[in-house]
């Protein structure tokens, strides 16, 4: 699903966000990306979304060469990725229902299709009762679940989450992680950037650790090494 | 493009217009003023050209005869004029005919004619046309020396002066309109920028969920075009109205001027202004979308 080959990302001023990163994430995996802030986790996700281009190296997402994408091919890449942010990024002047419907409107789904899908999505994230509420009336965990419903509205095979529990307390953080786990069980590939050690340890999934832009630990490779 | 999507674009564009408030008003007003002036200058130039052409076609010498010229000598005089070098055509206009032309022009009930009280003060005259307009002064000089000739008049020079006026108008008008059009484009661009700013969160989400660039851009273009269109409509309306009123007055006091009065031409001009307004608006939004909407 995701392949990075010797990816380096340098910003103006010589700041190295990523240095010679090579990693593979297969279809159907659930991966935690960990590391201190500034390690390059967010940069990595932005590169996968083609928000930015790497300075060097190759990136493949769902068989597409992200680095060779023409500008007009970017929307198709992003439609195959559901992106979840730490700060939810909901539209405050729209209801829960409208926030989720927005993603489908923008992708030019028909009215009937939107009417069919949105309630099902809200059902899945456990917010069917709050459809008419505004984001400000929801708890942080609920807001993040709305954001997840929006991210998966068009059924993307890949879900990327950048510190999805960063703004949440322990209890609501688990709501969100459980939901992402549920989506993983339904077939999505999930990559979560997080520095919530408790959750990462408890979940016991593949962990990729970044430090100063380098991969310092990759659960998949460690497993191979231990077996050998 | 789906119809529903088009509806979405329009709703967003109208929302943008409303959200920009006074900036929308300012942009529309600037577009209106520049297009109104453009239309005004075009109308003036068209009319002056029309007058110039009319005058040019009438570049002929009019040879007025003394009032007591004997009728029998008219034939001889006509023959003498015809023999002058360069003369192409000579036509006798008797005083009766002159009066008839006058009453046709003004209408028989016109004050001017009633003031004459049935008397005819006009002299007989010959209208002398030359093969080349440049020969008129020479012919006029020669004609003035003939017997019974009271006076010779010709409109040479008037045409040149009129055309010079339109040349100046064109330069001055172009300069003013270019400046105003630039101001209009800048104001449209600022108004669009406001909308981009107000919608930046939405735009960010749209990008992440994979909206196409044009899906994101269209509402802004539409907003700019609407600004231009509304401005043009206001300008066209004002221009049509004020021109119609002006014509109604001029037709009373300056009836002899050949003026552009057909509403077809004026409507064509209004149509042109609408196209111009949309162009200004599109240009303004293009600038803003390219600079502030990085999609």
mmCIF file of N, CA, C and O in Angstrom, chain B residues 40-132:
data_model
loop_
_atom_site.group_PDB
_atom_site.id
_atom_site.type_symbol
_atom_site.label_atom_id
_atom_site.label_comp_id
_atom_site.label_asym_id
_atom_site.label_seq_id
_atom_site.Cartn_x
_atom_site.Cartn_y
_atom_site.Cartn_z
ATOM 1 N N UNK B 40 -19.992 55.859 -22.793
ATOM 2 C CA UNK B 40 -20.222 57.267 -23.101
ATOM 3 C C UNK B 40 -19.258 57.740 -24.190
ATOM 4 O O UNK B 40 -19.662 58.355 -25.181
ATOM 5 N N UNK B 41 -17.973 57.419 -24.014
ATOM 6 C CA UNK B 41 -16.979 57.833 -24.995
ATOM 7 C C UNK B 41 -17.275 57.222 -26.356
ATOM 8 O O UNK B 41 -17.172 57.884 -27.387
ATOM 9 N N UNK B 42 -17.660 55.945 -26.335
ATOM 10 C CA UNK B 42 -17.964 55.291 -27.612
ATOM 11 C C UNK B 42 -19.129 55.984 -28.293
ATOM 12 O O UNK B 42 -19.090 56.264 -29.496
ATOM 13 N N UNK B 43 -20.163 56.328 -27.522
ATOM 14 C CA UNK B 43 -21.327 57.003 -28.108
ATOM 15 C C UNK B 43 -20.942 58.360 -28.679
ATOM 16 O O UNK B 43 -21.362 58.725 -29.775
ATOM 17 N N UNK B 44 -20.116 59.090 -27.927
ATOM 18 C CA UNK B 44 -19.708 60.421 -28.411
ATOM 19 C C UNK B 44 -18.917 60.271 -29.705
ATOM 20 O O UNK B 44 -19.177 60.958 -30.703
ATOM 21 N N UNK B 45 -17.979 59.340 -29.704
ATOM 22 C CA UNK B 45 -17.136 59.169 -30.886
ATOM 23 C C UNK B 45 -17.969 58.729 -32.087
ATOM 24 O O UNK B 45 -17.825 59.261 -33.194
ATOM 25 N N UNK B 46 -18.883 57.805 -31.842
ATOM 26 C CA UNK B 46 -19.745 57.342 -32.937
ATOM 27 C C UNK B 46 -20.545 58.499 -33.511
ATOM 28 O O UNK B 46 -20.657 58.651 -34.728
ATOM 29 N N UNK B 47 -21.079 59.336 -32.610
ATOM 30 C CA UNK B 47 -21.906 60.453 -33.071
ATOM 31 C C UNK B 47 -21.096 61.493 -33.819
ATOM 32 O O UNK B 47 -21.525 61.998 -34.856
ATOM 33 N N UNK B 48 -19.927 61.801 -33.278
ATOM 34 C CA UNK B 48 -19.105 62.803 -33.953
ATOM 35 C C UNK B 48 -18.691 62.289 -35.330
ATOM 36 O O UNK B 48 -18.684 63.028 -36.318
ATOM 37 N N UNK B 49 -18.363 60.992 -35.412
ATOM 38 C CA UNK B 49 -18.023 60.418 -36.699
ATOM 39 C C UNK B 49 -19.195 60.529 -37.673
ATOM 40 O O UNK B 49 -19.019 60.816 -38.856
ATOM 41 N N UNK B 50 -20.366 60.289 -37.141
ATOM 42 C CA UNK B 50 -21.570 60.359 -37.962
ATOM 43 C C UNK B 50 -21.761 61.771 -38.504
ATOM 44 O O UNK B 50 -22.040 61.976 -39.685
ATOM 45 N N UNK B 51 -21.569 62.750 -37.618
ATOM 46 C CA UNK B 51 -21.711 64.152 -38.023
ATOM 47 C C UNK B 51 -20.645 64.489 -39.069
ATOM 48 O O UNK B 51 -20.928 65.106 -40.095
ATOM 49 N N UNK B 52 -19.424 64.023 -38.793
ATOM 50 C CA UNK B 52 -18.328 64.329 -39.707
ATOM 51 C C UNK B 52 -18.613 63.765 -41.102
ATOM 52 O O UNK B 52 -18.381 64.415 -42.112
ATOM 53 N N UNK B 53 -19.144 62.528 -41.109
ATOM 54 C CA UNK B 53 -19.432 61.915 -42.399
ATOM 55 C C UNK B 53 -20.521 62.694 -43.132
ATOM 56 O O UNK B 53 -20.444 62.919 -44.330
ATOM 57 N N UNK B 54 -21.519 63.122 -42.373
ATOM 58 C CA UNK B 54 -22.606 63.886 -42.978
ATOM 59 C C UNK B 54 -22.074 65.193 -43.549
ATOM 60 O O UNK B 54 -22.413 65.583 -44.671
ATOM 61 N N UNK B 55 -21.220 65.831 -42.784
ATOM 62 C CA UNK B 55 -20.652 67.096 -43.240
ATOM 63 C C UNK B 55 -19.780 66.867 -44.467
ATOM 64 O O UNK B 55 -19.824 67.613 -45.433
ATOM 65 N N UNK B 56 -19.012 65.802 -44.418
ATOM 66 C CA UNK B 56 -18.102 65.503 -45.516
ATOM 67 C C UNK B 56 -18.869 65.286 -46.823
ATOM 68 O O UNK B 56 -18.474 65.750 -47.878
ATOM 69 N N UNK B 57 -19.984 64.565 -46.697
ATOM 70 C CA UNK B 57 -20.755 64.289 -47.908
ATOM 71 C C UNK B 57 -21.425 65.558 -48.409
ATOM 72 O O UNK B 57 -21.883 65.626 -49.528
ATOM 73 N N UNK B 58 -21.462 66.538 -47.548
ATOM 74 C CA UNK B 58 -22.072 67.797 -47.958
ATOM 75 C C UNK B 58 -21.019 68.842 -48.267
ATOM 76 O O UNK B 58 -21.278 70.027 -48.211
ATOM 77 N N UNK B 59 -19.791 68.388 -48.511
ATOM 78 C CA UNK B 59 -18.787 69.373 -48.879
ATOM 79 C C UNK B 59 -19.065 69.793 -50.313
ATOM 80 O O UNK B 59 -18.678 69.149 -51.266
ATOM 81 N N UNK B 60 -19.808 70.839 -50.390
ATOM 82 C CA UNK B 60 -20.150 71.414 -51.681
ATOM 83 C C UNK B 60 -20.236 72.902 -51.426
ATOM 84 O O UNK B 60 -20.391 73.326 -50.290
ATOM 85 N N UNK B 61 -20.065 73.614 -52.458
ATOM 86 C CA UNK B 61 -20.178 75.055 -52.295
ATOM 87 C C UNK B 61 -21.630 75.439 -52.569
ATOM 88 O O UNK B 61 -22.265 74.902 -53.471
ATOM 89 N N UNK B 62 -22.119 76.308 -51.735
ATOM 90 C CA UNK B 62 -23.469 76.812 -51.987
ATOM 91 C C UNK B 62 -23.321 78.252 -52.476
ATOM 92 O O UNK B 62 -22.757 79.096 -51.796
ATOM 93 N N UNK B 63 -23.798 78.460 -53.692
ATOM 94 C CA UNK B 63 -23.658 79.785 -54.310
ATOM 95 C C UNK B 63 -24.981 80.522 -54.145
ATOM 96 O O UNK B 63 -25.977 80.193 -54.801
ATOM 97 N N UNK B 64 -24.985 81.498 -53.227
ATOM 98 C CA UNK B 64 -26.212 82.267 -53.008
ATOM 99 C C UNK B 64 -26.275 83.428 -53.986
ATOM 100 O O UNK B 64 -25.272 84.102 -54.215
ATOM 101 N N UNK B 65 -27.462 83.639 -54.540
ATOM 102 C CA UNK B 65 -27.620 84.717 -55.519
ATOM 103 C C UNK B 65 -28.273 85.924 -54.860
ATOM 104 O O UNK B 65 -28.955 85.782 -53.843
ATOM 105 N N UNK B 66 -28.054 87.076 -55.500
ATOM 106 C CA UNK B 66 -28.718 88.278 -54.983
ATOM 107 C C UNK B 66 -30.226 88.103 -55.134
ATOM 108 O O UNK B 66 -30.680 87.432 -56.063
ATOM 109 N N UNK B 67 -30.960 88.686 -54.194
ATOM 110 C CA UNK B 67 -32.407 88.423 -54.199
ATOM 111 C C UNK B 67 -33.086 88.925 -55.480
ATOM 112 O O UNK B 67 -34.085 88.340 -55.904
ATOM 113 N N UNK B 68 -32.519 90.005 -56.091
ATOM 114 C CA UNK B 68 -33.216 90.500 -57.276
ATOM 115 C C UNK B 68 -32.609 89.996 -58.583
ATOM 116 O O UNK B 68 -32.660 90.652 -59.604
ATOM 117 N N UNK B 69 -31.991 88.822 -58.498
ATOM 118 C CA UNK B 69 -31.476 88.220 -59.717
ATOM 119 C C UNK B 69 -32.640 87.849 -60.624
ATOM 120 O O UNK B 69 -33.576 87.181 -60.190
ATOM 121 N N UNK B 70 -32.587 88.317 -61.898
ATOM 122 C CA UNK B 70 -33.691 87.973 -62.805
ATOM 123 C C UNK B 70 -33.733 86.470 -63.098
ATOM 124 O O UNK B 70 -32.703 85.832 -63.247
ATOM 125 N N UNK B 71 -34.930 85.949 -63.130
ATOM 126 C CA UNK B 71 -35.135 84.513 -63.335
ATOM 127 C C UNK B 71 -34.495 84.021 -64.632
ATOM 128 O O UNK B 71 -33.982 82.916 -64.708
ATOM 129 N N UNK B 72 -34.522 84.899 -65.690
ATOM 130 C CA UNK B 72 -34.040 84.446 -66.992
ATOM 131 C C UNK B 72 -32.545 84.137 -66.977
ATOM 132 O O UNK B 72 -32.069 83.341 -67.769
ATOM 133 N N UNK B 73 -31.815 84.802 -66.066
ATOM 134 C CA UNK B 73 -30.365 84.607 -66.062
ATOM 135 C C UNK B 73 -29.948 83.323 -65.342
ATOM 136 O O UNK B 73 -28.790 82.930 -65.395
ATOM 137 N N UNK B 74 -30.900 82.667 -64.679
ATOM 138 C CA UNK B 74 -30.548 81.471 -63.901
ATOM 139 C C UNK B 74 -29.912 80.396 -64.784
ATOM 140 O O UNK B 74 -28.932 79.746 -64.409
ATOM 141 N N UNK B 75 -30.474 80.213 -65.968
ATOM 142 C CA UNK B 75 -29.947 79.200 -66.881
ATOM 143 C C UNK B 75 -28.512 79.503 -67.266
ATOM 144 O O UNK B 75 -27.646 78.611 -67.252
ATOM 145 N N UNK B 76 -28.231 80.769 -67.593
ATOM 146 C CA UNK B 76 -26.873 81.170 -67.973
ATOM 147 C C UNK B 76 -25.893 80.935 -66.828
ATOM 148 O O UNK B 76 -24.792 80.430 -67.022
ATOM 149 N N UNK B 77 -26.352 81.354 -65.637
ATOM 150 C CA UNK B 77 -25.480 81.191 -64.462
ATOM 151 C C UNK B 77 -25.139 79.718 -64.222
ATOM 152 O O UNK B 77 -23.993 79.358 -63.959
ATOM 153 N N UNK B 78 -26.162 78.890 -64.366
ATOM 154 C CA UNK B 78 -25.956 77.455 -64.145
ATOM 155 C C UNK B 78 -24.909 76.931 -65.128
ATOM 156 O O UNK B 78 -24.000 76.184 -64.752
ATOM 157 N N UNK B 79 -25.033 77.396 -66.367
ATOM 158 C CA UNK B 79 -24.094 76.973 -67.425
ATOM 159 C C UNK B 79 -22.666 77.433 -67.085
ATOM 160 O O UNK B 79 -21.706 76.677 -67.201
ATOM 161 N N UNK B 80 -22.571 78.693 -66.604
ATOM 162 C CA UNK B 80 -21.259 79.261 -66.252
ATOM 163 C C UNK B 80 -20.612 78.460 -65.125
ATOM 164 O O UNK B 80 -19.409 78.166 -65.155
ATOM 165 N N UNK B 81 -21.413 78.115 -64.129
ATOM 166 C CA UNK B 81 -20.882 77.347 -62.992
ATOM 167 C C UNK B 81 -20.413 75.976 -63.462
ATOM 168 O O UNK B 81 -19.370 75.469 -63.063
ATOM 169 N N UNK B 82 -21.210 75.370 -64.330
ATOM 170 C CA UNK B 82 -20.882 74.029 -64.808
ATOM 171 C C UNK B 82 -19.543 74.024 -65.549
ATOM 172 O O UNK B 82 -18.833 73.030 -65.545
ATOM 173 N N UNK B 83 -19.226 75.165 -66.163
ATOM 174 C CA UNK B 83 -17.998 75.216 -66.949
ATOM 175 C C UNK B 83 -16.746 75.433 -66.104
ATOM 176 O O UNK B 83 -15.633 75.303 -66.591
ATOM 177 N N UNK B 84 -16.932 75.800 -64.868
ATOM 178 C CA UNK B 84 -15.760 76.006 -64.000
ATOM 179 C C UNK B 84 -15.000 74.691 -63.856
ATOM 180 O O UNK B 84 -15.618 73.614 -63.754
ATOM 181 N N UNK B 85 -13.631 74.730 -63.835
ATOM 182 C CA UNK B 85 -12.862 73.492 -63.758
ATOM 183 C C UNK B 85 -13.096 72.758 -62.431
ATOM 184 O O UNK B 85 -13.119 73.375 -61.385
ATOM 185 N N UNK B 86 -13.289 71.434 -62.523
ATOM 186 C CA UNK B 86 -13.447 70.611 -61.318
ATOM 187 C C UNK B 86 -14.880 70.387 -60.903
ATOM 188 O O UNK B 86 -15.160 69.531 -60.077
ATOM 189 N N UNK B 87 -15.793 71.118 -61.494
ATOM 190 C CA UNK B 87 -17.184 71.012 -61.075
ATOM 191 C C UNK B 87 -17.808 69.731 -61.629
ATOM 192 O O UNK B 87 -17.650 69.395 -62.792
ATOM 193 N N UNK B 88 -18.498 68.982 -60.770
ATOM 194 C CA UNK B 88 -19.104 67.731 -61.195
ATOM 195 C C UNK B 88 -20.610 67.881 -61.372
ATOM 196 O O UNK B 88 -21.201 67.261 -62.244
ATOM 197 N N UNK B 89 -21.190 68.710 -60.524
ATOM 198 C CA UNK B 89 -22.648 68.747 -60.532
ATOM 199 C C UNK B 89 -23.124 70.111 -60.058
ATOM 200 O O UNK B 89 -22.588 70.681 -59.112
ATOM 201 N N UNK B 90 -24.095 70.615 -60.709
ATOM 202 C CA UNK B 90 -24.677 71.883 -60.289
ATOM 203 C C UNK B 90 -26.180 71.701 -60.184
ATOM 204 O O UNK B 90 -26.803 71.140 -61.079
ATOM 205 N N UNK B 91 -26.734 72.129 -59.061
ATOM 206 C CA UNK B 91 -28.176 71.939 -58.893
ATOM 207 C C UNK B 91 -28.782 73.244 -58.393
ATOM 208 O O UNK B 91 -28.276 73.840 -57.439
ATOM 209 N N UNK B 92 -29.840 73.637 -59.063
ATOM 210 C CA UNK B 92 -30.509 74.879 -58.684
ATOM 211 C C UNK B 92 -31.493 74.595 -57.558
ATOM 212 O O UNK B 92 -32.272 73.648 -57.626
ATOM 213 N N UNK B 93 -31.401 75.414 -56.517
ATOM 214 C CA UNK B 93 -32.404 75.327 -55.449
ATOM 215 C C UNK B 93 -33.087 76.684 -55.391
ATOM 216 O O UNK B 93 -32.509 77.660 -54.930
ATOM 217 N N UNK B 94 -34.292 76.707 -55.880
ATOM 218 C CA UNK B 94 -35.015 77.983 -55.875
ATOM 219 C C UNK B 94 -35.453 78.293 -54.459
ATOM 220 O O UNK B 94 -35.438 77.422 -53.592
ATOM 221 N N UNK B 95 -35.832 79.579 -54.256
ATOM 222 C CA UNK B 95 -36.198 79.923 -52.876
ATOM 223 C C UNK B 95 -37.417 79.153 -52.419
ATOM 224 O O UNK B 95 -37.549 78.810 -51.252
ATOM 225 N N UNK B 96 -38.355 78.822 -53.352
ATOM 226 C CA UNK B 96 -39.529 78.043 -52.967
ATOM 227 C C UNK B 96 -39.113 76.656 -52.492
ATOM 228 O O UNK B 96 -39.608 76.149 -51.495
ATOM 229 N N UNK B 97 -38.170 76.087 -53.259
ATOM 230 C CA UNK B 97 -37.714 74.755 -52.899
ATOM 231 C C UNK B 97 -36.989 74.776 -51.550
ATOM 232 O O UNK B 97 -37.139 73.869 -50.725
ATOM 233 N N UNK B 98 -36.200 75.829 -51.348
ATOM 234 C CA UNK B 98 -35.466 75.980 -50.086
ATOM 235 C C UNK B 98 -36.413 76.004 -48.898
ATOM 236 O O UNK B 98 -36.195 75.341 -47.891
ATOM 237 N N UNK B 99 -37.495 76.743 -49.069
ATOM 238 C CA UNK B 99 -38.455 76.854 -47.978
ATOM 239 C C UNK B 99 -39.125 75.505 -47.715
ATOM 240 O O UNK B 99 -39.353 75.113 -46.565
ATOM 241 N N UNK B 100 -39.392 74.789 -48.821
ATOM 242 C CA UNK B 100 -40.029 73.484 -48.663
ATOM 243 C C UNK B 100 -39.100 72.532 -47.889
ATOM 244 O O UNK B 100 -39.520 71.824 -46.986
ATOM 245 N N UNK B 101 -37.819 72.551 -48.247
ATOM 246 C CA UNK B 101 -36.847 71.692 -47.549
ATOM 247 C C UNK B 101 -36.807 72.022 -46.057
ATOM 248 O O UNK B 101 -36.762 71.143 -45.208
ATOM 249 N N UNK B 102 -36.844 73.320 -45.814
ATOM 250 C CA UNK B 102 -36.787 73.768 -44.427
ATOM 251 C C UNK B 102 -37.993 73.260 -43.648
ATOM 252 O O UNK B 102 -37.879 72.792 -42.516
ATOM 253 N N UNK B 103 -39.153 73.339 -44.272
ATOM 254 C CA UNK B 103 -40.356 72.919 -43.547
ATOM 255 C C UNK B 103 -40.389 71.392 -43.409
ATOM 256 O O UNK B 103 -40.945 70.860 -42.458
ATOM 257 N N UNK B 104 -39.779 70.686 -44.363
ATOM 258 C CA UNK B 104 -39.685 69.227 -44.222
ATOM 259 C C UNK B 104 -38.814 68.873 -43.024
ATOM 260 O O UNK B 104 -39.097 67.944 -42.275
ATOM 261 N N UNK B 105 -37.730 69.625 -42.886
ATOM 262 C CA UNK B 105 -36.772 69.336 -41.840
ATOM 263 C C UNK B 105 -37.338 69.595 -40.450
ATOM 264 O O UNK B 105 -37.188 68.816 -39.539
ATOM 265 N N UNK B 106 -37.993 70.732 -40.316
ATOM 266 C CA UNK B 106 -38.454 71.107 -38.980
ATOM 267 C C UNK B 106 -39.908 70.732 -38.729
ATOM 268 O O UNK B 106 -40.364 70.770 -37.589
ATOM 269 N N UNK B 107 -40.631 70.415 -39.802
ATOM 270 C CA UNK B 107 -42.066 70.214 -39.653
ATOM 271 C C UNK B 107 -42.759 71.537 -39.897
ATOM 272 O O UNK B 107 -42.275 72.579 -39.419
ATOM 273 N N UNK B 108 -43.868 71.487 -40.597
ATOM 274 C CA UNK B 108 -44.500 72.766 -41.048
ATOM 275 C C UNK B 108 -44.998 73.630 -39.900
ATOM 276 O O UNK B 108 -45.203 74.817 -40.080
ATOM 277 N N UNK B 109 -45.145 73.008 -38.715
ATOM 278 C CA UNK B 109 -45.695 73.788 -37.592
ATOM 279 C C UNK B 109 -44.621 74.421 -36.718
ATOM 280 O O UNK B 109 -44.918 74.985 -35.679
ATOM 281 N N UNK B 110 -43.353 74.285 -37.144
ATOM 282 C CA UNK B 110 -42.259 74.773 -36.301
ATOM 283 C C UNK B 110 -42.307 76.282 -36.123
ATOM 284 O O UNK B 110 -42.679 77.014 -37.056
ATOM 285 N N UNK B 111 -41.955 76.715 -34.923
ATOM 286 C CA UNK B 111 -41.975 78.149 -34.592
ATOM 287 C C UNK B 111 -41.235 78.987 -35.615
ATOM 288 O O UNK B 111 -41.671 80.072 -36.007
ATOM 289 N N UNK B 112 -40.096 78.442 -36.044
ATOM 290 C CA UNK B 112 -39.232 79.177 -36.961
ATOM 291 C C UNK B 112 -39.995 79.554 -38.232
ATOM 292 O O UNK B 112 -39.898 80.680 -38.730
ATOM 293 N N UNK B 113 -40.762 78.589 -38.732
ATOM 294 C CA UNK B 113 -41.484 78.838 -39.983
ATOM 295 C C UNK B 113 -42.669 79.761 -39.754
ATOM 296 O O UNK B 113 -42.971 80.619 -40.579
ATOM 297 N N UNK B 114 -43.309 79.598 -38.615
ATOM 298 C CA UNK B 114 -44.471 80.448 -38.332
ATOM 299 C C UNK B 114 -44.052 81.892 -38.139
ATOM 300 O O UNK B 114 -44.768 82.805 -38.492
ATOM 301 N N UNK B 115 -42.835 82.053 -37.608
ATOM 302 C CA UNK B 115 -42.327 83.404 -37.377
ATOM 303 C C UNK B 115 -42.158 84.170 -38.691
ATOM 304 O O UNK B 115 -42.155 85.391 -38.715
ATOM 305 N N UNK B 116 -41.999 83.439 -39.791
ATOM 306 C CA UNK B 116 -41.806 84.105 -41.079
ATOM 307 C C UNK B 116 -43.098 84.734 -41.584
ATOM 308 O O UNK B 116 -43.085 85.619 -42.431
ATOM 309 N N UNK B 117 -44.184 84.220 -41.043
ATOM 310 C CA UNK B 117 -45.469 84.796 -41.387
ATOM 311 C C UNK B 117 -45.786 84.666 -42.862
ATOM 312 O O UNK B 117 -46.321 85.569 -43.494
ATOM 313 N N UNK B 118 -45.434 83.527 -43.478
ATOM 314 C CA UNK B 118 -45.779 83.288 -44.873
ATOM 315 C C UNK B 118 -44.828 83.919 -45.860
ATOM 316 O O UNK B 118 -44.915 83.689 -47.056
ATOM 317 N N UNK B 119 -43.872 84.727 -45.403
ATOM 318 C CA UNK B 119 -42.907 85.339 -46.332
ATOM 319 C C UNK B 119 -41.739 84.400 -46.538
ATOM 320 O O UNK B 119 -41.434 83.577 -45.688
ATOM 321 N N UNK B 120 -41.077 84.525 -47.650
ATOM 322 C CA UNK B 120 -39.918 83.690 -47.924
ATOM 323 C C UNK B 120 -38.667 84.545 -48.031
ATOM 324 O O UNK B 120 -38.467 85.234 -49.021
ATOM 325 N N UNK B 121 -37.813 84.528 -47.011
ATOM 326 C CA UNK B 121 -36.625 85.380 -47.003
ATOM 327 C C UNK B 121 -35.447 84.732 -47.721
ATOM 328 O O UNK B 121 -34.366 85.310 -47.791
ATOM 329 N N UNK B 122 -35.628 83.511 -48.209
ATOM 330 C CA UNK B 122 -34.489 82.781 -48.760
ATOM 331 C C UNK B 122 -34.160 83.267 -50.153
ATOM 332 O O UNK B 122 -35.049 83.583 -50.950
ATOM 333 N N UNK B 123 -32.876 83.315 -50.498
ATOM 334 C CA UNK B 123 -32.491 83.628 -51.880
ATOM 335 C C UNK B 123 -32.464 82.341 -52.700
ATOM 336 O O UNK B 123 -32.465 81.253 -52.153
ATOM 337 N N UNK B 124 -32.438 82.494 -54.018
ATOM 338 C CA UNK B 124 -32.167 81.324 -54.861
ATOM 339 C C UNK B 124 -30.704 80.962 -54.671
ATOM 340 O O UNK B 124 -29.869 81.818 -54.363
ATOM 341 N N UNK B 125 -30.402 79.670 -54.870
ATOM 342 C CA UNK B 125 -28.990 79.308 -54.780
ATOM 343 C C UNK B 125 -28.678 78.091 -55.628
ATOM 344 O O UNK B 125 -29.584 77.383 -56.079
ATOM 345 N N UNK B 126 -27.410 77.931 -55.908
ATOM 346 C CA UNK B 126 -26.950 76.732 -56.614
ATOM 347 C C UNK B 126 -26.114 75.904 -55.652
ATOM 348 O O UNK B 126 -25.278 76.464 -54.934
ATOM 349 N N UNK B 127 -26.327 74.591 -55.680
ATOM 350 C CA UNK B 127 -25.445 73.712 -54.913
ATOM 351 C C UNK B 127 -24.450 73.127 -55.896
ATOM 352 O O UNK B 127 -24.824 72.459 -56.855
ATOM 353 N N UNK B 128 -23.163 73.427 -55.670
ATOM 354 C CA UNK B 128 -22.127 73.008 -56.616
ATOM 355 C C UNK B 128 -21.260 71.946 -55.958
ATOM 356 O O UNK B 128 -20.664 72.155 -54.907
ATOM 357 N N UNK B 129 -21.236 70.788 -56.606
ATOM 358 C CA UNK B 129 -20.441 69.686 -56.069
ATOM 359 C C UNK B 129 -19.224 69.507 -56.971
ATOM 360 O O UNK B 129 -19.339 69.595 -58.189
ATOM 361 N N UNK B 130 -18.077 69.295 -56.402
ATOM 362 C CA UNK B 130 -16.872 69.091 -57.206
ATOM 363 C C UNK B 130 -16.534 67.598 -57.243
ATOM 364 O O UNK B 130 -17.017 66.829 -56.433
ATOM 365 N N UNK B 131 -15.692 67.252 -58.217
ATOM 366 C CA UNK B 131 -15.286 65.843 -58.317
ATOM 367 C C UNK B 131 -14.453 65.457 -57.099
ATOM 368 O O UNK B 131 -14.593 64.378 -56.546
ATOM 369 N N UNK B 132 -13.562 66.393 -56.690
ATOM 370 C CA UNK B 132 -12.755 66.122 -55.500
ATOM 371 C C UNK B 132 -13.056 67.190 -54.456
ATOM 372 O O UNK B 132 -13.091 68.376 -54.786
#
